[in-house]
Short mmCIF file of C-alpha atoms in Angstrom, two decimals:
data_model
loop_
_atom_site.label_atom_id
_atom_site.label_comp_id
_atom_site.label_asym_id
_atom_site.label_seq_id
_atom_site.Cartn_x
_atom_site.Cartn_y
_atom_site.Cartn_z
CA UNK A 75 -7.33 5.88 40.21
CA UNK A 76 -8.55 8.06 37.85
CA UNK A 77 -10.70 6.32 34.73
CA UNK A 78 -8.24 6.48 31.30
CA UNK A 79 -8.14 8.92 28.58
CA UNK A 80 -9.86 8.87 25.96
CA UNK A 81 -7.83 8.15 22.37
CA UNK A 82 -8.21 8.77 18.61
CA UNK A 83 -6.44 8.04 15.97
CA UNK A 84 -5.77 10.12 12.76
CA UNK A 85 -5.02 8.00 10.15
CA UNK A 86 -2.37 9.26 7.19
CA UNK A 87 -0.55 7.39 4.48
CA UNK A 88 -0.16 3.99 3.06
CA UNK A 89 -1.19 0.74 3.87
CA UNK A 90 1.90 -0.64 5.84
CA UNK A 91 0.57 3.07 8.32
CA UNK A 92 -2.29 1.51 8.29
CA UNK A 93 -0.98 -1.57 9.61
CA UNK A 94 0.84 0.46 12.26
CA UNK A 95 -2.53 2.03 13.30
CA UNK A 96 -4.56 -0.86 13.73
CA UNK A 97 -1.39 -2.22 16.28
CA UNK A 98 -1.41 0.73 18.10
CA UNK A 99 -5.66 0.81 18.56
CA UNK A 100 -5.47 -2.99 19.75
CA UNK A 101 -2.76 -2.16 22.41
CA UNK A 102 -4.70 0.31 23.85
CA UNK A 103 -7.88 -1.18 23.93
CA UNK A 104 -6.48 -3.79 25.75
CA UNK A 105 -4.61 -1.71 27.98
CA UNK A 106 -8.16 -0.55 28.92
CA UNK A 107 -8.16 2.80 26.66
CA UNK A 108 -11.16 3.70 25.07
CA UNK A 109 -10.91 4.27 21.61
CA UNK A 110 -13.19 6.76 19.60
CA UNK A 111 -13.33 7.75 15.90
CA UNK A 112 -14.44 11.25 17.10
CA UNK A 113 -11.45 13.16 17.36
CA UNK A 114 -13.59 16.14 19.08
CA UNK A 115 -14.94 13.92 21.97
CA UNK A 116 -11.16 12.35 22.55
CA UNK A 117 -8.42 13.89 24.96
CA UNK A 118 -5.83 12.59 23.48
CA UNK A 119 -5.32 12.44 19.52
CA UNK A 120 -3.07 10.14 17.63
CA UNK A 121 -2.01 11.08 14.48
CA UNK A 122 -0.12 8.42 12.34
CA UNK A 123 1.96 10.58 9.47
CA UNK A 124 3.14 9.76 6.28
CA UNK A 125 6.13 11.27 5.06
CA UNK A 126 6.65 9.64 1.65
CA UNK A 127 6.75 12.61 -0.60
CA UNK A 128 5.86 16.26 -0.03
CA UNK A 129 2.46 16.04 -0.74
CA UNK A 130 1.83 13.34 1.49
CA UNK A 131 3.60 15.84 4.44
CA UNK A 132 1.45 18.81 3.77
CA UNK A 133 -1.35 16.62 4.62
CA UNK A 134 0.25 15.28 7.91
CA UNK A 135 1.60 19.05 9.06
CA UNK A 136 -2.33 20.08 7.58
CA UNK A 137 -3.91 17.98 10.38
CA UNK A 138 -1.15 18.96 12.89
CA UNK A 139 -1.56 22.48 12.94
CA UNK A 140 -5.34 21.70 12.35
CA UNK A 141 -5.42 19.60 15.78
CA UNK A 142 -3.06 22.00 17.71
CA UNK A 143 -5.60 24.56 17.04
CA UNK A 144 -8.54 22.68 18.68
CA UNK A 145 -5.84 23.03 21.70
CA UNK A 146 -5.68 19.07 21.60
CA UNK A 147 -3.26 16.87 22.75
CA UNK A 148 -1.52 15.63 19.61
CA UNK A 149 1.02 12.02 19.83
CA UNK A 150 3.00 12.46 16.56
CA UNK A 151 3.83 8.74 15.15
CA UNK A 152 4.56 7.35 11.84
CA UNK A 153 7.11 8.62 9.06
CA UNK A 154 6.73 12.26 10.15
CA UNK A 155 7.90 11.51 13.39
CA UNK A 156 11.22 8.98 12.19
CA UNK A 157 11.97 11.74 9.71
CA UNK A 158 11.91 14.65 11.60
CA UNK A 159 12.45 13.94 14.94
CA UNK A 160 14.86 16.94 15.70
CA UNK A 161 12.71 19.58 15.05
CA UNK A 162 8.62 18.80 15.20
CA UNK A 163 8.46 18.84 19.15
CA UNK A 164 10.28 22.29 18.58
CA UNK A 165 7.96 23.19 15.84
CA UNK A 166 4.47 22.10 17.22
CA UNK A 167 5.22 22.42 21.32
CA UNK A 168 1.43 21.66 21.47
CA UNK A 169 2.75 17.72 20.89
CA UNK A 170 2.69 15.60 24.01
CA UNK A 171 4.55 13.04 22.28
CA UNK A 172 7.04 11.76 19.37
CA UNK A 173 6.62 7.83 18.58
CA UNK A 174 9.00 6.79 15.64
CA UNK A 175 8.03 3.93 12.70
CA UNK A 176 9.74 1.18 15.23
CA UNK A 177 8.28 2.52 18.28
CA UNK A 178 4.62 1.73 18.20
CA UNK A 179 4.49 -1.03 20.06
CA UNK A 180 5.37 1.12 23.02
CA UNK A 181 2.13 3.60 22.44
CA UNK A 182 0.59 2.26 25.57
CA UNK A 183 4.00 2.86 27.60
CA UNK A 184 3.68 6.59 26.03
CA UNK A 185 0.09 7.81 26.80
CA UNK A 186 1.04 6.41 30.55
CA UNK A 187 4.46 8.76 30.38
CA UNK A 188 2.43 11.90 29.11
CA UNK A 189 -0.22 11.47 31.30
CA UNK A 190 2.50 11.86 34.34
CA UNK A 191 3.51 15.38 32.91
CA UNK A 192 6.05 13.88 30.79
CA UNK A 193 6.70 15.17 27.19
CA UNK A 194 8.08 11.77 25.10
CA UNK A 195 10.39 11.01 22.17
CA UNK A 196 10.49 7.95 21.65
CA UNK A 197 11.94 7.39 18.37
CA UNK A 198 14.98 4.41 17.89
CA UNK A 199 17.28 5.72 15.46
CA UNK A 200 17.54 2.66 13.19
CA UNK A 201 13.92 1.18 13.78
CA UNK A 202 14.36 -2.80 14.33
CA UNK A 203 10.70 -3.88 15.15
CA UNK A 204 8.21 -6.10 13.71
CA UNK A 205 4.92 -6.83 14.66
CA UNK A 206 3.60 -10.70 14.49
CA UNK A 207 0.90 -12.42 14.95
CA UNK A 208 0.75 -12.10 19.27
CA UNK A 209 0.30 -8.28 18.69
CA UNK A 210 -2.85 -7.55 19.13
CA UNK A 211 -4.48 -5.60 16.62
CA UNK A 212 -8.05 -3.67 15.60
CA UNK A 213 -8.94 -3.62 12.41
CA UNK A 214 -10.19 -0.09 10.18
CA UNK A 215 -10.36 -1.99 6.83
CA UNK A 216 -14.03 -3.42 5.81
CA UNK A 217 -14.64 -6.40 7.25
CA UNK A 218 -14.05 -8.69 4.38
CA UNK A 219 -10.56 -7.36 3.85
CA UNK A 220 -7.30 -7.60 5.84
CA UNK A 221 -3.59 -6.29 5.14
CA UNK A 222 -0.96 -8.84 5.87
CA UNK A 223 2.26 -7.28 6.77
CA UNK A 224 5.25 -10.22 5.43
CA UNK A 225 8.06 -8.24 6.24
CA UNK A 226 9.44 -4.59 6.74
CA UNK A 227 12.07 -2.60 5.53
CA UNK A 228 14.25 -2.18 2.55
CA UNK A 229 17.61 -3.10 1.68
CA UNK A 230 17.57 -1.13 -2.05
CA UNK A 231 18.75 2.48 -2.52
CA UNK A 232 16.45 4.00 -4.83
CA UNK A 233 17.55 7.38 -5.60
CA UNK A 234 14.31 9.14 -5.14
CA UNK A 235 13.26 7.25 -1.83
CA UNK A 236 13.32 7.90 1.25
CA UNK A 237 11.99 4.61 3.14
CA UNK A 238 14.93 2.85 4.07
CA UNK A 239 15.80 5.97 6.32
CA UNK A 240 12.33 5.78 8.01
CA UNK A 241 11.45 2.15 7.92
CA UNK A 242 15.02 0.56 8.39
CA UNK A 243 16.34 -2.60 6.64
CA UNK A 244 14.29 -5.73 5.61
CA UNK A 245 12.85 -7.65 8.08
CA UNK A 246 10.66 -10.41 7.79
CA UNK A 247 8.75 -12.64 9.51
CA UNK A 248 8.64 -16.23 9.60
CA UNK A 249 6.57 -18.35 7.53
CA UNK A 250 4.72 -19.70 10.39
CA UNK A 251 4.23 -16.42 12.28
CA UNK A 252 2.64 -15.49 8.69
CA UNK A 253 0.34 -18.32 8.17
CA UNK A 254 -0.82 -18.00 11.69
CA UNK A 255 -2.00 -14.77 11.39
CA UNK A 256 -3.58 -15.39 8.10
CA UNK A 257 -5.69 -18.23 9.82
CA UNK A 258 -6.60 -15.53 12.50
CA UNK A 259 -7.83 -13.51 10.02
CA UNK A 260 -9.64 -16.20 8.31
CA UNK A 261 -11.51 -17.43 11.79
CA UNK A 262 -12.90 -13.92 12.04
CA UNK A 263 -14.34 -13.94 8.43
CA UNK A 264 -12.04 -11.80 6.15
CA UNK A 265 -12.24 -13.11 2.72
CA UNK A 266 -9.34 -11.12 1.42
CA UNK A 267 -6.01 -11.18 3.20
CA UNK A 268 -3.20 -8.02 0.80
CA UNK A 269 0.30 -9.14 1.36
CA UNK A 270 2.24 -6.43 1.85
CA UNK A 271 5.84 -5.10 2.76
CA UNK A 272 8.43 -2.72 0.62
CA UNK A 273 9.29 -5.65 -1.43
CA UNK A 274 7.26 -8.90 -1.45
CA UNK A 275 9.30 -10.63 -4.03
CA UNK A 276 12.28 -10.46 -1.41
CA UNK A 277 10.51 -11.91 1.40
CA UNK A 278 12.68 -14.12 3.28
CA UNK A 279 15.60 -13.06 2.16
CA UNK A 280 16.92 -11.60 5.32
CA UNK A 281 16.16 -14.76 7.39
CA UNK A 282 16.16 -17.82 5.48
CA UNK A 283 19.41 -16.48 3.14
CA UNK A 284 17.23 -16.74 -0.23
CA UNK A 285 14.07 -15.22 -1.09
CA UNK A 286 10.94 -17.74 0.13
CA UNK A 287 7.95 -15.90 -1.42
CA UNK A 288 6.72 -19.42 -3.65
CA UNK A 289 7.29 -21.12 0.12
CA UNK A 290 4.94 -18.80 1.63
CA UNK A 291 2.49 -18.44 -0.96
CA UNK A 292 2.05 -22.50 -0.74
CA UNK A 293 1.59 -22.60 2.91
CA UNK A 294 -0.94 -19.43 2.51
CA UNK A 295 -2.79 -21.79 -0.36
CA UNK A 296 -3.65 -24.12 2.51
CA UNK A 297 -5.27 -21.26 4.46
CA UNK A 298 -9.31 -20.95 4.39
CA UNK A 299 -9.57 -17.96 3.14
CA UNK A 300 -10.98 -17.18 -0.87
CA UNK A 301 -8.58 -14.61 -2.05
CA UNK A 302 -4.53 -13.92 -1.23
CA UNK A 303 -3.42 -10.78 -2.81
CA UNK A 304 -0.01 -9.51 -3.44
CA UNK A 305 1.15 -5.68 -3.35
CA UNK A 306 5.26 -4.79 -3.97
CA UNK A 307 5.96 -7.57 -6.94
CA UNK A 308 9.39 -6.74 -8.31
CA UNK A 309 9.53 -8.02 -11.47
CA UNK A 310 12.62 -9.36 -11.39
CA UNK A 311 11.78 -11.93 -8.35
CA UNK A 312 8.84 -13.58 -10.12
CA UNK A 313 10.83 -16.70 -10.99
CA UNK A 314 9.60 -19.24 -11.95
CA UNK A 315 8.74 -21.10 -8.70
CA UNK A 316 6.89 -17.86 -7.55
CA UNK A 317 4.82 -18.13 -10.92
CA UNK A 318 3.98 -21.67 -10.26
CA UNK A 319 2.76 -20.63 -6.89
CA UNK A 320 0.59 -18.22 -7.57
CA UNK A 321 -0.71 -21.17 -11.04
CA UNK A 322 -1.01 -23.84 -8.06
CA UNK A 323 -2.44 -22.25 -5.36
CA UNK A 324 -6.17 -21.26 -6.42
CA UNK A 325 -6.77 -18.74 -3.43
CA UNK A 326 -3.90 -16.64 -4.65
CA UNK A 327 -5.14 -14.08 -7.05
CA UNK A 328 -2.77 -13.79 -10.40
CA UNK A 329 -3.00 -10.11 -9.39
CA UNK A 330 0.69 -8.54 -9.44
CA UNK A 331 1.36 -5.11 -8.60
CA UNK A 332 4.66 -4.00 -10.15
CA UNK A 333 6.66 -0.74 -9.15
CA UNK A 334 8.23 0.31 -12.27
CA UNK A 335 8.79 3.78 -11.77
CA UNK A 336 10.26 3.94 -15.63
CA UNK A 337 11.13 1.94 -18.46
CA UNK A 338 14.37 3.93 -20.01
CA UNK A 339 17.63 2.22 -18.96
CA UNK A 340 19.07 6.03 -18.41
CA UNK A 341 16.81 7.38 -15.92
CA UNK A 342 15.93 3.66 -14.44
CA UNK A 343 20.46 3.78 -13.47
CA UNK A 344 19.92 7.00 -12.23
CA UNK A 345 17.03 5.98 -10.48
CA UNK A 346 19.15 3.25 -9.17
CA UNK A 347 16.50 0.45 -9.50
CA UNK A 348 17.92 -3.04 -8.92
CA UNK A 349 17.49 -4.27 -12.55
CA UNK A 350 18.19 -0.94 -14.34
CA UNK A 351 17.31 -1.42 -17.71
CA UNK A 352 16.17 -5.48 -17.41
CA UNK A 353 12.49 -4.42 -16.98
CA UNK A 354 12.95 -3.86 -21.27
CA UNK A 355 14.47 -7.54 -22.01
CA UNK A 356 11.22 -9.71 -21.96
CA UNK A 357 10.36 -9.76 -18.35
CA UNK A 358 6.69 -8.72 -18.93
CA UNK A 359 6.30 -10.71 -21.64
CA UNK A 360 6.90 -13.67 -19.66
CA UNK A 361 5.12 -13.38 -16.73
CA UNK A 362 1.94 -12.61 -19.33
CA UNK A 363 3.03 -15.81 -21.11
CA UNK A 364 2.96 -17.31 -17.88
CA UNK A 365 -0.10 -16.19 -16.30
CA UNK A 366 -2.45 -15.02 -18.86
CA UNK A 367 -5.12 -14.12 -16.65
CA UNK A 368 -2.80 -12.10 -14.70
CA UNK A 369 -3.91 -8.48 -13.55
CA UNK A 370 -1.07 -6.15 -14.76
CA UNK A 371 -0.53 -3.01 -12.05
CA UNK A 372 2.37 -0.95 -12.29
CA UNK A 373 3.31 2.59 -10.92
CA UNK A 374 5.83 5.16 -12.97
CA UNK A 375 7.12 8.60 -11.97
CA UNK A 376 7.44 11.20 -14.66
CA UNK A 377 9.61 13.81 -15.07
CA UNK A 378 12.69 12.49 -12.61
CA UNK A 379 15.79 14.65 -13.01
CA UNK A 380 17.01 14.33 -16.34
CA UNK A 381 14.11 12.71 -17.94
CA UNK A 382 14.37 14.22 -21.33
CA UNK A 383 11.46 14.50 -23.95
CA UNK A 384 12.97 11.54 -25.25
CA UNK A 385 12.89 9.48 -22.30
CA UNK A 386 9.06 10.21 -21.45
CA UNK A 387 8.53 8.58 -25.50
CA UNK A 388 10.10 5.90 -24.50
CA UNK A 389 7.84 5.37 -21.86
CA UNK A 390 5.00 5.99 -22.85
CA UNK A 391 5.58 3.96 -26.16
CA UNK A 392 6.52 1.15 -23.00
CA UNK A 393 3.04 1.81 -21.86
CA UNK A 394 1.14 1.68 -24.90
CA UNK A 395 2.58 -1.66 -25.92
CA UNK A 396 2.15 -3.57 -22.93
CA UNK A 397 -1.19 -2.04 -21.62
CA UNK A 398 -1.45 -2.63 -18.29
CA UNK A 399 -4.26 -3.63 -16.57
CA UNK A 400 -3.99 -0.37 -13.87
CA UNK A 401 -1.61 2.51 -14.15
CA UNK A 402 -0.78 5.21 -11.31
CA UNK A 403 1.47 8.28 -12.21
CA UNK A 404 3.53 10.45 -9.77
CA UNK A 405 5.34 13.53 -10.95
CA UNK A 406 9.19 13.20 -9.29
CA UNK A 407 9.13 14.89 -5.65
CA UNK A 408 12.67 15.67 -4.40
CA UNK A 409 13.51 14.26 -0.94
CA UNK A 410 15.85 16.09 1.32
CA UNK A 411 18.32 13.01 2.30
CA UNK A 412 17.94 11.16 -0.71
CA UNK A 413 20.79 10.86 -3.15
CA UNK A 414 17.71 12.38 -6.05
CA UNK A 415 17.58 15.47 -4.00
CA UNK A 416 20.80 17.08 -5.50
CA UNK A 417 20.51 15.33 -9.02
CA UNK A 418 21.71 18.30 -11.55
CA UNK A 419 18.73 18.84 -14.45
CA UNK A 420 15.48 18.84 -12.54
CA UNK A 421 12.65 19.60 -14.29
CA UNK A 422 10.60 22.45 -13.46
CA UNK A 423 6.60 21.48 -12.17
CA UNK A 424 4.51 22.37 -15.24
CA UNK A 425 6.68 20.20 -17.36
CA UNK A 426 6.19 17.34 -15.13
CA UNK A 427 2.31 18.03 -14.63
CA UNK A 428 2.28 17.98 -18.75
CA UNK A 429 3.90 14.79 -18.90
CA UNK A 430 1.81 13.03 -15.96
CA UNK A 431 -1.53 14.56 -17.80
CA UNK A 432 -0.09 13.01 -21.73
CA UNK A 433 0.82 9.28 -19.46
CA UNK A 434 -2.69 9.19 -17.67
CA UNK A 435 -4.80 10.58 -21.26
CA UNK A 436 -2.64 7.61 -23.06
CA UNK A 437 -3.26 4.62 -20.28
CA UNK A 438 -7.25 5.91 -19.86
CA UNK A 439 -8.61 3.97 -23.15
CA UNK A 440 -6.19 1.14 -22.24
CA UNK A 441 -8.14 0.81 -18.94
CA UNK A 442 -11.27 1.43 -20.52
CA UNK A 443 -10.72 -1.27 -22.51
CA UNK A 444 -9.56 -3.17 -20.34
CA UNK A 445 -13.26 -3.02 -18.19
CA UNK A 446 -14.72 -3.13 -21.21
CA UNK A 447 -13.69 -6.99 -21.77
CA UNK A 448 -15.38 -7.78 -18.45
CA UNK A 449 -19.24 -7.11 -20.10
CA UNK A 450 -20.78 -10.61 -20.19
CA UNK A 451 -19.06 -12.51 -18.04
CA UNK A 452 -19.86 -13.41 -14.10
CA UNK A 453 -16.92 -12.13 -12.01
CA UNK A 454 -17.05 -13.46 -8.27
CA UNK A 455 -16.85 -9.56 -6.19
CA UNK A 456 -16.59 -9.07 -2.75
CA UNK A 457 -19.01 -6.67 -1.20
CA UNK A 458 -17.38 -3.76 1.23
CA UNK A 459 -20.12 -1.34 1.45
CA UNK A 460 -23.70 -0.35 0.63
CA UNK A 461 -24.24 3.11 -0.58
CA UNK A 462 -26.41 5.03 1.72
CA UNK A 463 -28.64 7.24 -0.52
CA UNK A 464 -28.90 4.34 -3.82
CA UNK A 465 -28.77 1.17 -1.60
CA UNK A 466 -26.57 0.18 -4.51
CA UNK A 467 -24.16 -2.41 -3.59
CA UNK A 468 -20.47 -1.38 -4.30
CA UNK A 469 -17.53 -4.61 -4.31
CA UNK A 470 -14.74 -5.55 -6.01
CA UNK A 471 -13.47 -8.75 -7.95
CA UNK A 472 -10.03 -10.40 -7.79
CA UNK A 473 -9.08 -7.27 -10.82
CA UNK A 474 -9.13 -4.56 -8.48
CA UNK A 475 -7.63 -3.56 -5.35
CA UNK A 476 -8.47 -1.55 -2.54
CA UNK A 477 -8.40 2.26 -2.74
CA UNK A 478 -5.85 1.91 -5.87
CA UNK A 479 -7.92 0.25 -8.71
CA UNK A 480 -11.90 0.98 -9.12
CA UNK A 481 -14.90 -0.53 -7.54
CA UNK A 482 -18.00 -2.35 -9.18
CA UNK A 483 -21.62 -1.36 -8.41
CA UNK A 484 -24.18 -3.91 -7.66
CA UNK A 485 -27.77 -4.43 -8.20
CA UNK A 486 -29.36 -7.02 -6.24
CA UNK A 487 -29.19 -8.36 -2.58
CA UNK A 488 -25.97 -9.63 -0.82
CA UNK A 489 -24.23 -9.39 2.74
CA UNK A 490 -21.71 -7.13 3.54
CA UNK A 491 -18.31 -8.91 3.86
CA UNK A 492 -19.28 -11.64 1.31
CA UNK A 493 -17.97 -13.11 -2.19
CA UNK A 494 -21.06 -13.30 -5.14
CA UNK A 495 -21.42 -13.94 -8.74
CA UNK A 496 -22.32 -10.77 -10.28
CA UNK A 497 -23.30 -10.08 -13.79
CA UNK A 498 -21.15 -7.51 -15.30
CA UNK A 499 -23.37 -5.13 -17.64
CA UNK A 500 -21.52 -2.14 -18.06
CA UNK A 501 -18.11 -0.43 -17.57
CA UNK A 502 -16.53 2.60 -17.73
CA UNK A 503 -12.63 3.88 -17.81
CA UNK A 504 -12.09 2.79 -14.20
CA UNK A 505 -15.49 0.82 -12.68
CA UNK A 506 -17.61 -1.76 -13.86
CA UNK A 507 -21.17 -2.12 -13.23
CA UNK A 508 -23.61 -5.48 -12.60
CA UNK A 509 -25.98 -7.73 -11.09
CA UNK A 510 -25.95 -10.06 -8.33
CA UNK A 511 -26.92 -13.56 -10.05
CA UNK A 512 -29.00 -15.47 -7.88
CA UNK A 513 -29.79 -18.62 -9.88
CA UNK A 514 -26.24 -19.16 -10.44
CA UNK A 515 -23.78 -21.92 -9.06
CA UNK A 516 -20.74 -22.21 -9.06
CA UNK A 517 -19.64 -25.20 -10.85
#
C-alpha cells in the first residue's frame, strides 16, 4: 500500500471553526496522515470556511479560487459547505470533496473516499454532532491557551443570522464530558481554557431542562488551571447564581462578553433578540454592581434595516454612558435565508460605514481610558509569543481576549506559555505596555 497523502488545512472564521479544525487535524494524524502547514508541499488541502456574513465568504471563495488555481485538491468544510451545498461542487469542479458543519468527524472516512476516485458530499442536512472529550484533537492556538467548546447550536431566531441554518439547534455537552476535557487541557499545560458555544448563558438547557452554566462554572473552579474565560454571555442569563459563580470561583475571570447588537427597543424587536428592549431596564447596571471588576465586552451592528438617525443616538448615547470595557462594530450584512434579508428600509453602505466610523471615534477614548487606569498597577499576563525582530515579549492579562481585545508588550524575561506579574507603564487606545517584575510575589 501506497504511503498517505499529505494534508493541510486552511483555516477561516471564528473560533467554534477553529474548534472544528483542530478535530479534523487530530483525526488524521491519528489515522496516520501527515499534516503540514505548507499548503504548497501538501496534496490534499483542507479549507475550513466561514460563512457568517459576506465579508467573511469573499475570503473563503478568495482562497478557493486561489487554491483551485495552484490545480490543488481542495476538501470544502465548514459554513461554506452547510450553506451552499447545492451549488459549490458545481461552481468549483476542482473540489474533491464537500464536508458540512456536522460532518467533520468523518474527514478521515472522506480523504479515504476521494482517494478511490470518488468525489464526496457529505453534508447532513440538519447537522446533529458534537465533539467531546474522546475526539481527538491538535491544537493551532498558543500553547498557553485552549478553546472549550460547551455546547453547539442555537435555538434563537435572530433576524439577521444565519447560524441556526448552518450549525443546527443547541446541543450541549455534559458537565462531566466538559470538566474532563478541561483537565486534559490542564495536564498538557494550557493556562487559559475560552468557553465557547452560540450562547453560553444557555448551556444546559437542552439536556438538563434548565440552563446549568453556575453548575459548570463550579465544577470548572475545581479544575487546575489559572484562568476560565467566557465568550457568548447573554445578558439576560447572568442570574444571580451565574454571578456568584463566576464571585466564588477564583479561576474564572469576571470577563463577560455580551452580544448586544443594539440598544433601541425598535430595531432590537426587529432584530428579534430574546429580550428586545430589556437590555435598557438595569441589566448592566447590575451585573457592574455585582462584579465591579468585571471586563465589559459587547458587540453592536449599525445601520440594520430601519435604523433611523434616531436610533443610532440612542445607541451611541447607550454606549457613552455605560463605557464598555471593549467594543466591536459591524455594519448590517443581509443574509439570503434570513428573515433580515427582505426587511423593507435598508440602508444604503456609506450611511452604514458613517455610522460604524461616529460608534468606533465615540468608544476609542472610552477604551483609552479604560487602559489608561491600568498604569501602576501589576496585572498577572500570560505570555503567547516573542516578537522576532524586538525580542519584546507580547501577553495578555485576564482584560483582554484573544484576537478580539489588544495585547500587552513586555520587557523583561519570561517563558512562553506562562502567567507573570508585569508592571504596567504605559497604554494606548487598545494595548498596554510593561515590565516583567522579578522581585515580586504574589501574596
Amino acid at each position: 500500500m501506497g504511503e498517505k497523502p499529505t494534508i493541510a488545512i486552511s483555516h477561516l472564521g471564528c473560533e467554534k471553526n477553529r474548534i472544528d479544525t483542530e478535530h479534523m487535524l487530530g483525526l488524521l494524524v491519528e489515522a496516520g496522515y501527515s499534516v503540514d502547514t505548507n499548503e504548497e508541499l501538501a496534496d490534499y488541502v483542507i479549507v475550513n470556511t466561514c460563512s457568517f456574513i459576506e465579508t467573511a465568504r469573499q475570503e473563503s471563495v478568495r482562497t478557493l479560487v486561489e487554491l483551485a488555481e495552484a490545480k490543488k485538491k481542495v476538501v470544502i468544510t465548514g459554513c461554506m459547505a452547510q450553506h451552499f451545498q447545492e451549488t459549490l461542487l458545481t461552481e468549483l469542479p476542482e473540489a474533491v470533496a464537500l464536508v458540512g458543519t456536522g460532518d467533520y468527524h468523518k474527514i478521515v472516512n472522506v480523504i479515504e473516499r476521494v482517494e478511490q476516485g470518488e468525489q464526496v458530499k457529505e453534508v447532513s442536512p440538519e447537522p446533529t454532532y458534537i465533539a467531546d472529550e474522546t475526539t481527538p484533537r491538535y491544537r493551532t492556538t498558543t500553547e498557553g491557551v485552549a478553546y472549550l467548546r460547551v455546547a453547539e447550536g442555537c435555538d434563537y431566531g435572530c433576524a439577521f443570522c444565519i447560524i441556526p441554518h448552518l450549525r443546527g439547534k443547541q446541543r450541549s455537552r455534559t458537565i462531566e464530558s466538559i470538566v474532563a476535557e478541561a483537565e486534559q487541557l490542564a495536564s498538557q499545560g494550557v493556562q487559559e481554557i475560552i468557553l465557547i458555544s452560540q450562547i453560553t448563558t444557555n448551556y444546559g438547557l437542552d439536556i438538563y431542562g434548565k440552563p446549568k452554566l453556575a453548575e459548570l462554572l463550579h465544577a470548572l473552579g475545581r479544575v487546575d488551571v489559572p484562568w476560565v474565560r467566557m465568550h457568548y454571555a447573554y445578558p439576560t442569563g447572568l442570574t444571580p447564581d451565574v454571578i456568584e459563580a463566576i464571585q466564588e470561583n477564583q479561576n474564572v475571570l469576571p470577563y463577560l462578553d455580551l452580544p448586544l447588537q443594539h440598544s433601541h427597543p425598535d430595531i432590537l424587536r426587529s432584530m428579534n433578540r430574546p429580550w428586545q428592549g430589556r437590555v435598557n431596564d438595569g441589566i448592566i447596571e447590575r451585573i457592574k454592581a455585582a462584579l465591579p471588576n468585571a471586563v465589559l465586552r459587547t458587540t453592536f451592528i449599525v445601520g440594520f434595516p430601519g435604523e433611523t438617525e434616531e436610533h443610532f443616538e440612542h445607541l451611541l448615547e447607550f454606549i457613552e454612558r455605560h463605557e464598555f470595557d471593549h467594543v466591536g462594530a459591524f455594519t448590517f450584512s443581509p443574509e439570503e435565508g434570513t428573515p433580515a434579508y427582505t426587511l423593507a428600509n435598508q440602508l444604503p453602505q456609506e450611511v452604514m460605514d458613517e455610522r460604524w466610523h461616529r460608534l468606533m471615534a465615540l468608544q476609542g477614548p472610552i477604551a483609552a481610558k479604560k487602559n489608561q487606569q491600568e498604569i501602576g498597577k501589576i496585572v498577572d499576563v500570560l505570555i503567547e509569543q516573542e516578537h522576532p525582530e524586538s525580542g519584546k515579549l507580547i501577553g495578555r492579562s485576564g482584560r483582554f481576549s484573544p484576537e478580539v481585545d489588544g495585547q500587552i508588550y513586555v520587557d523583561g524575561a519570561a517563558k512562553l506559555g506562562t502567567i507573570v506579574p508585569v508592571a504596567i507603564q504605559d497604554a494606548d487606545t487598545y494595548d498596554l505596555y510593561g515590565e516583567v517584575v522579578t522581585s515580586y510575589h504574589n501574596q
